[in-house]
Amino acid sequence: MKSREHIDPIFERLFSKISPKIADSFTDEQLKAIQRGFGSQAGSRHSLDIRVSVPIPGLRFYLVLLAGSERRSQQRLQNEKGRYPLFNAGNIIFLTGFLTILLSCSFTIFPFLWSSLTSLASFTSISTSPYPTSIPWIFDKSECEHTNRTWRNQKCWDEQHSPMF
């Protein structure tokens, strides 16, 4: 087999599946062209690239989620549409299960968030509004009125007391 320097691991794995007789028939120019073809795909990364092995006992299962800008040609899109249809049995089962889990979680989470937000909003509006309160350290009418407060029922009242004070 000819010497190949700086080989892409994917190219190496695929190239190792070719019989040695055919692999030795490639010229150096052909090998370099094939390597360039593999190298051009190695640099194209997806904006979102999540690859997870899912630990399900007794099953070898993985999940891949890829997203990014569309760079495939219209011809390739048409070919892949036929090879990888969106609506097949596996995809429908997965999407149904995923949407069921998402819906059931939303029935649990949204009421909790709603009640938290409404209670926070009502607490904020009540607690920041000024309301009357008595001032415990003022004991006579003249001192109370001197501070622009109201004397009522033998107590000094501040009509604009802020709870944030």
mmCIF file of C-alpha atoms in Angstrom:
data_model
loop_
_atom_site.group_PDB
_atom_site.id
_atom_site.type_symbol
_atom_site.label_atom_id
_atom_site.label_comp_id
_atom_site.label_asym_id
_atom_site.label_seq_id
_atom_site.Cartn_x
_atom_site.Cartn_y
_atom_site.Cartn_z
ATOM 1 C CA MET A 1 0.000 0.000 0.000
ATOM 2 C CA LYS A 2 1.249 3.480 -0.841
ATOM 3 C CA SER A 3 2.393 5.821 1.912
ATOM 4 C CA ARG A 4 -0.319 8.259 2.967
ATOM 5 C CA GLU A 5 0.646 11.165 5.227
ATOM 6 C CA HIS A 6 -1.789 13.090 7.455
ATOM 7 C CA ILE A 7 -4.813 10.943 6.642
ATOM 8 C CA ASP A 8 -8.267 11.909 7.911
ATOM 9 C CA PRO A 9 -9.452 9.150 10.320
ATOM 10 C CA ILE A 10 -12.776 8.835 8.466
ATOM 11 C CA PHE A 11 -10.957 8.506 5.167
ATOM 12 C CA GLU A 12 -8.583 5.950 6.707
ATOM 13 C CA ARG A 13 -11.481 3.857 8.049
ATOM 14 C CA LEU A 14 -13.286 3.857 4.685
ATOM 15 C CA PHE A 15 -10.075 3.294 2.738
ATOM 16 C CA SER A 16 -9.236 0.262 4.920
ATOM 17 C CA LYS A 17 -12.451 -1.414 3.689
ATOM 18 C CA ILE A 18 -11.183 -1.356 0.093
ATOM 19 C CA SER A 19 -9.317 -4.481 -0.950
ATOM 20 C CA PRO A 20 -5.511 -3.996 -0.918
ATOM 21 C CA LYS A 21 -5.280 -4.823 -4.632
ATOM 22 C CA ILE A 22 -7.650 -1.951 -5.543
ATOM 23 C CA ALA A 23 -6.175 0.401 -2.927
ATOM 24 C CA ASP A 24 -2.690 -0.056 -4.418
ATOM 25 C CA SER A 25 -4.036 0.800 -7.881
ATOM 26 C CA PHE A 26 -4.769 4.423 -6.901
ATOM 27 C CA THR A 27 -2.185 6.953 -8.034
ATOM 28 C CA ASP A 28 -0.817 9.532 -5.618
ATOM 29 C CA GLU A 29 -2.819 12.190 -7.486
ATOM 30 C CA GLN A 30 -6.051 10.210 -7.046
ATOM 31 C CA LEU A 31 -5.367 9.645 -3.336
ATOM 32 C CA LYS A 32 -4.709 13.374 -2.796
ATOM 33 C CA ALA A 33 -7.942 14.284 -4.617
ATOM 34 C CA ILE A 34 -9.947 11.851 -2.458
ATOM 35 C CA GLN A 35 -8.281 13.194 0.691
ATOM 36 C CA ARG A 36 -9.143 16.776 -0.342
ATOM 37 C CA GLY A 37 -12.759 15.670 -0.795
ATOM 38 C CA PHE A 38 -12.837 14.274 2.725
ATOM 39 C CA GLY A 39 -10.947 17.281 4.092
ATOM 40 C CA SER A 40 -13.506 19.742 2.696
ATOM 41 C CA GLN A 41 -16.237 18.079 4.752
ATOM 42 C CA ALA A 42 -14.127 17.937 7.920
ATOM 43 C CA GLY A 43 -14.044 21.755 8.160
ATOM 44 C CA SER A 44 -17.786 22.239 7.854
ATOM 45 C CA ARG A 45 -19.152 22.265 11.384
ATOM 46 C CA HIS A 46 -22.787 22.628 12.366
ATOM 47 C CA SER A 47 -23.935 25.519 14.566
ATOM 48 C CA LEU A 48 -25.713 23.001 16.762
ATOM 49 C CA ASP A 49 -24.096 19.565 17.063
ATOM 50 C CA ILE A 50 -25.357 17.336 19.890
ATOM 51 C CA ARG A 51 -24.462 13.644 19.853
ATOM 52 C CA VAL A 52 -25.542 11.573 22.845
ATOM 53 C CA SER A 53 -25.489 7.865 23.629
ATOM 54 C CA VAL A 54 -28.715 7.044 25.443
ATOM 55 C CA PRO A 55 -28.237 4.458 28.218
ATOM 56 C CA ILE A 56 -31.215 2.144 27.715
ATOM 57 C CA PRO A 57 -30.556 -1.302 29.232
ATOM 58 C CA GLY A 58 -30.378 -3.964 26.547
ATOM 59 C CA LEU A 59 -30.317 -1.452 23.667
ATOM 60 C CA ARG A 60 -27.506 0.355 21.913
ATOM 61 C CA PHE A 61 -29.163 3.676 21.174
ATOM 62 C CA TYR A 62 -27.875 7.124 20.239
ATOM 63 C CA LEU A 63 -29.391 10.498 19.435
ATOM 64 C CA VAL A 64 -27.972 13.145 17.089
ATOM 65 C CA LEU A 65 -29.304 16.685 16.725
ATOM 66 C CA LEU A 66 -27.694 18.850 14.043
ATOM 67 C CA ALA A 67 -28.627 22.331 12.893
ATOM 68 C CA GLY A 68 -26.952 24.985 10.820
ATOM 69 C CA SER A 69 -27.178 26.949 7.618
ATOM 70 C CA GLU A 70 -28.331 24.912 4.612
ATOM 71 C CA ARG A 71 -25.466 24.385 2.164
ATOM 72 C CA ARG A 72 -26.710 21.310 0.294
ATOM 73 C CA SER A 73 -27.656 21.600 -3.369
ATOM 74 C CA GLN A 74 -31.267 21.190 -4.516
ATOM 75 C CA GLN A 75 -30.367 17.889 -6.200
ATOM 76 C CA ARG A 76 -28.845 16.523 -2.981
ATOM 77 C CA LEU A 77 -31.883 17.684 -0.997
ATOM 78 C CA GLN A 78 -34.192 15.825 -3.376
ATOM 79 C CA ASN A 79 -32.053 12.667 -3.194
ATOM 80 C CA GLU A 80 -31.979 12.746 0.613
ATOM 81 C CA LYS A 81 -35.713 13.419 0.825
ATOM 82 C CA GLY A 82 -36.279 10.085 -0.880
ATOM 83 C CA ARG A 83 -33.627 8.257 1.163
ATOM 84 C CA TYR A 84 -34.530 9.731 4.564
ATOM 85 C CA PRO A 85 -38.286 10.457 4.679
ATOM 86 C CA LEU A 86 -39.476 12.449 7.703
ATOM 87 C CA PHE A 87 -42.639 10.409 8.169
ATOM 88 C CA ASN A 88 -41.642 6.816 8.791
ATOM 89 C CA ALA A 89 -42.633 4.502 11.652
ATOM 90 C CA GLY A 90 -39.568 5.209 13.826
ATOM 91 C CA ASN A 91 -39.783 8.986 13.443
ATOM 92 C CA ILE A 92 -43.532 9.041 14.130
ATOM 93 C CA ILE A 93 -43.130 6.939 17.290
ATOM 94 C CA PHE A 94 -40.267 9.141 18.497
ATOM 95 C CA LEU A 95 -42.040 12.433 17.751
ATOM 96 C CA THR A 96 -45.269 11.204 19.367
ATOM 97 C CA GLY A 97 -43.397 10.175 22.524
ATOM 98 C CA PHE A 98 -41.379 13.404 22.595
ATOM 99 C CA LEU A 99 -44.464 15.600 22.155
ATOM 100 C CA THR A 100 -46.355 13.599 24.816
ATOM 101 C CA ILE A 101 -43.528 14.103 27.311
ATOM 102 C CA LEU A 102 -43.250 17.799 26.388
ATOM 103 C CA LEU A 103 -47.002 18.318 26.779
ATOM 104 C CA SER A 104 -47.179 16.517 30.128
ATOM 105 C CA CYS A 105 -44.204 18.508 31.424
ATOM 106 C CA SER A 106 -45.812 21.752 30.313
ATOM 107 C CA PHE A 107 -48.975 20.928 32.284
ATOM 108 C CA THR A 108 -46.762 20.576 35.354
ATOM 109 C CA ILE A 109 -44.346 23.443 34.808
ATOM 110 C CA PHE A 110 -46.586 26.199 33.398
ATOM 111 C CA PRO A 111 -49.084 26.315 36.296
ATOM 112 C CA PHE A 112 -46.171 26.425 38.736
ATOM 113 C CA LEU A 113 -44.511 29.272 36.809
ATOM 114 C CA TRP A 114 -47.819 31.129 36.402
ATOM 115 C CA SER A 115 -48.602 30.954 40.115
ATOM 116 C CA SER A 116 -45.058 32.035 40.955
ATOM 117 C CA LEU A 117 -45.223 34.990 38.597
ATOM 118 C CA THR A 118 -48.694 36.130 39.692
ATOM 119 C CA SER A 119 -47.828 35.842 43.375
ATOM 120 C CA LEU A 120 -44.596 37.750 42.762
ATOM 121 C CA ALA A 121 -46.466 40.443 40.822
ATOM 122 C CA SER A 122 -49.130 40.819 43.499
ATOM 123 C CA PHE A 123 -46.485 40.897 46.235
ATOM 124 C CA THR A 124 -44.532 43.541 44.337
ATOM 125 C CA SER A 125 -47.540 45.783 43.721
ATOM 126 C CA ILE A 126 -48.767 45.508 47.326
ATOM 127 C CA SER A 127 -45.418 45.779 48.992
ATOM 128 C CA THR A 128 -44.194 48.850 47.102
ATOM 129 C CA SER A 129 -47.388 50.892 47.587
ATOM 130 C CA PRO A 130 -47.241 53.370 50.459
ATOM 131 C CA TYR A 131 -49.692 52.789 53.310
ATOM 132 C CA PRO A 132 -50.322 54.363 56.719
ATOM 133 C CA THR A 133 -48.373 53.105 59.684
ATOM 134 C CA SER A 134 -47.803 54.345 63.196
ATOM 135 C CA ILE A 135 -44.398 55.670 64.208
ATOM 136 C CA PRO A 136 -43.536 54.015 67.540
ATOM 137 C CA TRP A 137 -40.800 56.444 68.654
ATOM 138 C CA ILE A 138 -42.939 59.636 68.498
ATOM 139 C CA PHE A 139 -45.074 60.066 71.647
ATOM 140 C CA ASP A 140 -46.543 63.575 71.459
ATOM 141 C CA LYS A 141 -48.747 65.507 69.050
ATOM 142 C CA SER A 142 -46.430 68.497 68.512
ATOM 143 C CA GLU A 143 -43.441 66.368 67.541
ATOM 144 C CA CYS A 144 -45.676 64.301 65.227
ATOM 145 C CA GLU A 145 -47.105 67.360 63.438
ATOM 146 C CA HIS A 146 -43.646 68.937 63.287
ATOM 147 C CA THR A 147 -42.535 65.976 61.058
ATOM 148 C CA ASN A 148 -45.570 66.423 58.745
ATOM 149 C CA ARG A 149 -47.391 63.379 60.089
ATOM 150 C CA THR A 150 -50.910 62.947 61.519
ATOM 151 C CA TRP A 151 -51.764 62.560 65.216
ATOM 152 C CA ARG A 152 -54.709 60.172 65.688
ATOM 153 C CA ASN A 153 -55.792 57.849 68.556
ATOM 154 C CA GLN A 154 -52.801 58.892 70.654
ATOM 155 C CA LYS A 155 -50.388 57.747 67.922
ATOM 156 C CA CYS A 156 -48.350 59.446 65.227
ATOM 157 C CA TRP A 157 -49.294 58.187 61.756
ATOM 158 C CA ASP A 158 -47.173 58.361 58.632
ATOM 159 C CA GLU A 159 -49.540 58.206 55.613
ATOM 160 C CA GLN A 160 -46.797 57.648 53.087
ATOM 161 C CA HIS A 161 -44.807 54.872 54.736
ATOM 162 C CA SER A 162 -42.909 52.725 52.239
ATOM 163 C CA PRO A 163 -42.237 49.101 53.103
ATOM 164 C CA MET A 164 -38.947 49.407 51.237
ATOM 165 C CA PHE A 165 -37.760 51.762 54.018
#
